[in-house]
CSV table of C-alpha atoms in Angstrom, one decimal:
chain,number,residue,atom,x,y,z
A,1,ASP,CA,-9.8,3.7,-16.4
A,2,THR,CA,-8.8,3.1,-12.8
A,3,GLY,CA,-5.0,2.4,-13.5
A,4,VAL,CA,-3.6,-0.9,-12.8
A,5,SER,CA,-5.5,-3.6,-10.5
A,6,GLN,CA,-3.9,-5.9,-8.5
A,7,ASP,CA,-6.1,-8.8,-6.4
A,8,PRO,CA,-6.0,-10.0,-4.2
A,9,ARG,CA,-4.1,-7.3,-2.2
A,10,HIS,CA,-3.5,-9.3,0.5
A,11,LYS,CA,-2.9,-13.4,0.8
A,12,ILE,CA,-1.4,-15.4,4.0
A,13,THR,CA,-0.7,-19.3,2.7
A,14,LYS,CA,0.7,-22.0,4.4
A,15,ARG,CA,4.2,-22.9,3.1
A,16,GLY,CA,3.9,-25.8,0.6
A,17,GLN,CA,0.7,-24.1,-0.9
A,18,ASN,CA,0.0,-22.8,-4.2
A,19,VAL,CA,-0.7,-19.3,-5.0
A,20,THR,CA,-1.9,-17.2,-7.8
A,21,PHE,CA,-2.0,-13.6,-8.4
A,22,ARG,CA,-4.0,-11.6,-11.1
A,23,CYS,CA,-3.1,-8.1,-12.4
A,24,ASP,CA,-5.1,-5.9,-15.1
A,25,PRO,CA,-3.1,-3.6,-16.7
A,26,ILE,CA,-4.4,0.0,-18.2
A,27,SER,CA,-6.5,-0.9,-21.1
A,28,GLU,CA,-4.6,-0.9,-24.5
A,29,HIS,CA,-1.1,-1.3,-22.4
A,30,ASN,CA,0.8,-3.5,-24.6
A,31,ARG,CA,3.6,-4.3,-22.1
A,32,LEU,CA,3.0,-6.0,-18.6
A,33,TYR,CA,5.8,-6.2,-15.9
A,34,TRP,CA,6.2,-8.2,-12.5
A,35,TYR,CA,8.3,-7.4,-9.9
A,36,ARG,CA,8.7,-8.8,-6.4
A,37,GLN,CA,9.4,-6.0,-3.6
A,38,THR,CA,11.0,-7.4,-0.1
A,39,LEU,CA,11.2,-5.4,3.4
A,40,GLY,CA,13.3,-2.4,3.1
A,41,GLN,CA,14.2,-3.2,-0.3
A,42,GLY,CA,13.6,-1.7,-4.0
A,43,PRO,CA,11.6,-3.7,-6.6
A,44,GLU,CA,13.2,-6.4,-8.4
A,45,PHE,CA,12.2,-7.2,-12.1
A,46,LEU,CA,11.0,-10.8,-12.3
A,47,THR,CA,9.6,-10.7,-15.8
A,48,TYR,CA,7.7,-8.9,-18.3
A,49,PHE,CA,5.3,-9.4,-20.9
A,50,GLN,CA,4.3,-7.6,-24.5
A,51,ASN,CA,1.2,-8.5,-25.5
A,52,GLU,CA,1.0,-12.3,-24.7
A,53,ALA,CA,4.6,-13.2,-25.4
A,54,GLN,CA,6.7,-13.4,-22.2
A,55,LEU,CA,10.0,-11.3,-23.2
A,56,GLU,CA,12.1,-11.8,-20.3
A,57,LYS,CA,12.3,-13.7,-17.3
A,58,SER,CA,14.8,-12.8,-14.2
A,59,ARG,CA,16.7,-15.5,-12.7
A,60,LEU,CA,14.9,-14.9,-9.7
A,61,LEU,CA,12.2,-16.4,-11.0
A,62,SER,CA,12.7,-20.1,-10.2
A,63,ASP,CA,10.8,-23.1,-11.5
A,64,ARG,CA,8.1,-22.6,-9.1
A,65,PHE,CA,7.3,-19.5,-10.5
A,66,SER,CA,5.1,-19.3,-13.6
A,67,ALA,CA,3.4,-16.4,-15.4
A,68,GLU,CA,1.2,-15.8,-18.1
A,69,ARG,CA,-0.7,-13.2,-20.2
A,70,PRO,CA,-3.2,-15.7,-22.1
A,71,LYS,CA,-4.8,-12.7,-24.3
A,72,GLY,CA,-2.4,-10.2,-24.0
A,73,SER,CA,-4.9,-8.4,-21.5
A,74,PHE,CA,-4.6,-9.5,-17.9
A,75,SER,CA,-1.7,-11.5,-16.2
A,76,THR,CA,-1.3,-14.0,-13.8
A,77,LEU,CA,1.6,-14.9,-11.6
A,78,GLU,CA,1.5,-18.1,-9.8
A,79,ILE,CA,3.7,-19.6,-7.2
A,80,GLN,CA,3.9,-23.5,-6.5
A,81,ARG,CA,4.8,-25.0,-3.3
A,82,THR,CA,5.5,-21.4,-1.5
A,83,GLU,CA,8.4,-21.2,0.8
A,84,GLN,CA,9.1,-18.5,3.7
A,85,GLY,CA,11.4,-16.7,1.7
A,86,ASP,CA,8.7,-15.8,-1.2
A,87,SER,CA,6.9,-14.0,1.1
A,88,ALA,CA,6.9,-10.1,-0.1
A,89,MET,CA,5.2,-7.7,-2.0
A,90,TYR,CA,4.3,-8.9,-5.8
A,91,LEU,CA,3.9,-5.4,-7.8
A,92,CYS,CA,2.7,-5.3,-11.3
A,93,ALA,CA,3.3,-2.6,-14.0
A,94,SER,CA,1.8,-1.7,-17.3
A,95,SER,CA,2.8,0.2,-20.4
A,96,LEU,CA,2.2,1.5,-23.8
A,97,ALA,CA,5.6,0.3,-25.3
A,98,ILE,CA,5.7,3.2,-28.4
A,99,SER,CA,9.5,4.1,-27.7
A,100,PRO,CA,12.0,2.6,-25.1
A,101,GLY,CA,12.0,4.0,-21.6
A,102,THR,CA,8.0,4.8,-21.6
A,103,GLU,CA,6.9,5.3,-18.1
A,104,ALA,CA,5.5,2.1,-16.2
A,105,PHE,CA,2.5,2.3,-14.3
A,106,PHE,CA,2.4,0.6,-11.5
A,107,GLY,CA,-0.5,-1.4,-9.2
A,108,GLN,CA,-0.9,-1.0,-5.4
A,109,GLY,CA,0.6,-4.6,-5.2
A,110,THR,CA,-0.3,-8.1,-3.7
A,111,ARG,CA,1.7,-8.7,-0.3
A,112,LEU,CA,2.4,-12.5,0.6
A,113,THR,CA,2.6,-14.0,4.1
A,114,VAL,CA,4.1,-17.6,3.8
A,115,VAL,CA,3.1,-19.0,7.2
B,1,ALA,CA,26.7,-5.2,-13.4
B,2,GLN,CA,24.3,-2.6,-13.5
B,3,SER,CA,23.4,-1.4,-10.2
B,4,VAL,CA,21.7,1.7,-8.2
B,5,THR,CA,22.7,3.3,-5.1
B,6,GLN,CA,20.7,5.5,-2.5
B,7,PRO,CA,23.3,5.8,0.1
B,8,ASP,CA,20.7,7.4,2.6
B,9,ILE,CA,18.1,5.0,4.1
B,10,HIS,CA,16.3,7.1,5.9
B,11,ILE,CA,16.1,10.9,6.0
B,12,THR,CA,14.3,13.3,8.3
B,13,VAL,CA,13.5,17.1,7.5
B,14,SER,CA,11.3,19.9,9.0
B,15,GLU,CA,8.6,21.0,6.6
B,16,GLY,CA,9.8,23.8,4.6
B,17,ALA,CA,13.2,22.6,4.8
B,18,SER,CA,14.8,21.9,1.3
B,19,LEU,CA,15.9,18.1,0.5
B,20,GLU,CA,18.0,16.5,-2.0
B,21,LEU,CA,18.5,12.7,-2.2
B,22,ARG,CA,21.0,10.6,-3.6
B,23,CYS,CA,21.1,8.8,-6.0
B,24,ASN,CA,24.5,6.8,-8.2
B,25,TYR,CA,24.2,4.4,-10.8
B,26,SER,CA,26.7,1.8,-12.3
B,27,TYR,CA,25.9,1.4,-16.0
B,28,GLY,CA,28.3,1.3,-18.8
B,29,ALA,CA,26.3,4.2,-20.6
B,30,THR,CA,24.1,6.6,-19.9
B,31,PRO,CA,21.1,5.0,-18.9
B,32,TYR,CA,17.0,6.0,-18.6
B,33,LEU,CA,16.9,7.5,-15.1
B,34,PHE,CA,14.0,7.5,-12.9
B,35,TRP,CA,12.8,8.7,-9.6
B,36,TYR,CA,9.2,6.8,-8.0
B,37,VAL,CA,7.5,7.8,-4.7
B,38,GLN,CA,5.9,5.2,-2.8
B,39,SER,CA,3.6,6.4,-0.3
B,40,PRO,CA,1.9,3.6,2.3
B,41,GLY,CA,-0.6,1.5,0.5
B,42,GLN,CA,-0.1,3.4,-2.5
B,43,GLY,CA,1.9,2.0,-5.5
B,44,LEU,CA,4.8,3.5,-7.2
B,45,GLN,CA,4.3,7.0,-8.7
B,46,LEU,CA,6.5,8.4,-11.1
B,47,LEU,CA,7.9,11.6,-10.1
B,48,LEU,CA,10.4,12.3,-13.1
B,49,LYS,CA,12.8,11.0,-16.0
B,50,TYR,CA,15.9,11.3,-17.5
B,51,PHE,CA,16.7,10.1,-21.3
B,52,SER,CA,18.3,12.7,-22.9
B,53,GLY,CA,19.1,16.7,-23.5
B,54,ASP,CA,18.9,19.3,-20.6
B,55,THR,CA,20.2,17.5,-17.5
B,56,LEU,CA,18.1,19.3,-15.2
B,57,VAL,CA,14.6,17.9,-15.1
B,58,GLN,CA,11.4,19.0,-13.6
B,59,GLY,CA,8.7,16.8,-12.3
B,60,ILE,CA,5.4,16.4,-10.5
B,61,LYS,CA,4.8,18.1,-7.1
B,62,GLY,CA,7.6,20.1,-7.4
B,63,PHE,CA,10.6,17.8,-7.6
B,64,GLU,CA,13.4,18.4,-9.7
B,65,ALA,CA,16.6,16.1,-10.4
B,66,GLU,CA,20.1,16.7,-11.9
B,67,PHE,CA,21.6,14.4,-14.4
B,68,LYS,CA,25.5,14.7,-13.7
B,69,ARG,CA,27.3,12.5,-16.1
B,70,SER,CA,30.7,12.9,-14.6
B,71,GLN,CA,29.6,11.5,-11.1
B,72,SER,CA,27.1,9.1,-12.3
B,73,SER,CA,24.5,10.7,-10.1
B,74,PHE,CA,20.8,11.8,-10.4
B,75,ASN,CA,19.9,13.5,-7.3
B,76,LEU,CA,16.2,14.6,-6.1
B,77,ARG,CA,15.7,18.0,-4.8
B,78,LYS,CA,12.9,20.2,-3.6
B,79,PRO,CA,13.0,23.3,-2.5
B,80,SER,CA,10.3,23.2,0.4
B,81,VAL,CA,9.1,20.2,1.8
B,82,HIS,CA,5.9,19.7,2.6
B,83,TRP,CA,4.3,17.1,5.3
B,84,SER,CA,2.4,15.4,2.5
B,85,ASP,CA,5.9,14.6,0.8
B,86,ALA,CA,6.8,11.9,3.7
B,87,ALA,CA,6.8,8.3,1.6
B,88,GLU,CA,9.6,6.2,0.6
B,89,TYR,CA,11.5,7.4,-2.4
B,90,PHE,CA,13.3,5.2,-5.3
B,91,CYS,CA,15.6,5.8,-8.2
B,92,ALA,CA,15.8,3.2,-10.6
B,93,VAL,CA,17.6,2.9,-14.2
B,94,GLY,CA,16.6,1.6,-17.7
B,95,PRO,CA,19.4,-0.1,-19.1
B,96,LEU,CA,19.3,0.7,-22.6
B,97,GLY,CA,18.0,-1.9,-25.1
B,98,THR,CA,15.5,-3.5,-22.3
B,99,ASP,CA,12.3,-2.0,-20.7
B,100,LYS,CA,13.0,-3.4,-17.4
B,101,LEU,CA,14.0,-1.1,-14.2
B,102,ILE,CA,16.6,-1.5,-11.5
B,103,PHE,CA,15.8,0.0,-8.3
B,104,GLY,CA,17.7,1.3,-5.3
B,105,THR,CA,16.9,0.4,-2.0
B,106,GLY,CA,14.9,3.5,-1.3
B,107,THR,CA,15.1,6.4,0.7
B,108,ARG,CA,12.7,6.7,3.6
B,109,LEU,CA,11.8,10.9,4.0
B,110,GLN,CA,10.4,11.6,7.4
B,111,VAL,CA,8.8,15.5,7.6
B,112,PHE,CA,8.5,16.8,11.0
B,113,PRO,CA,6.0,19.8,11.5
């Protein structure tokens, strides 16, 4: 197992375009999280899944953002009609939620630049 | 509102010196507390965590942290810093009843030889 994998690592897109990121969690991890990290800030929670169910969404997640985890394994995060303010590092994490506060393992992130 | 404060944006120490990174949180009850490290091009790595019990917790890479309820603090320490410790350090809280993390803004550690 190579840990949490995110693809692509970098994405440059023009404003108004749609982008999709993929996250492959650690095998058998039932929880998957998405965070966003802007320059000089800590990661901010966006949403999380337990298996295929999306259990919580942050108010940061506008209606242009959608996340899926169709089979409870990998997840995708799509941003429609990108704006310059969407430029950030998008981090995925996974955990095996057997008890509260279980350690989350993070991927290396996808860096999005909107020009 | 729940929040995490890391008052030091940037810290510079000499290799071999001791280190203390500060973290204060605001929350109604004692949350789960974490320290993560982020090296350039790397994902966030958990250094240590506190849930309950002994207020001094040991982590990886020789780090430790002390939970002080009266001060709502969870400061990270290392007795002797190595050049490879240069990175960004994030304190995070996990509010009870949720599995999301609330991160501080981070402290960038620079180590001089």
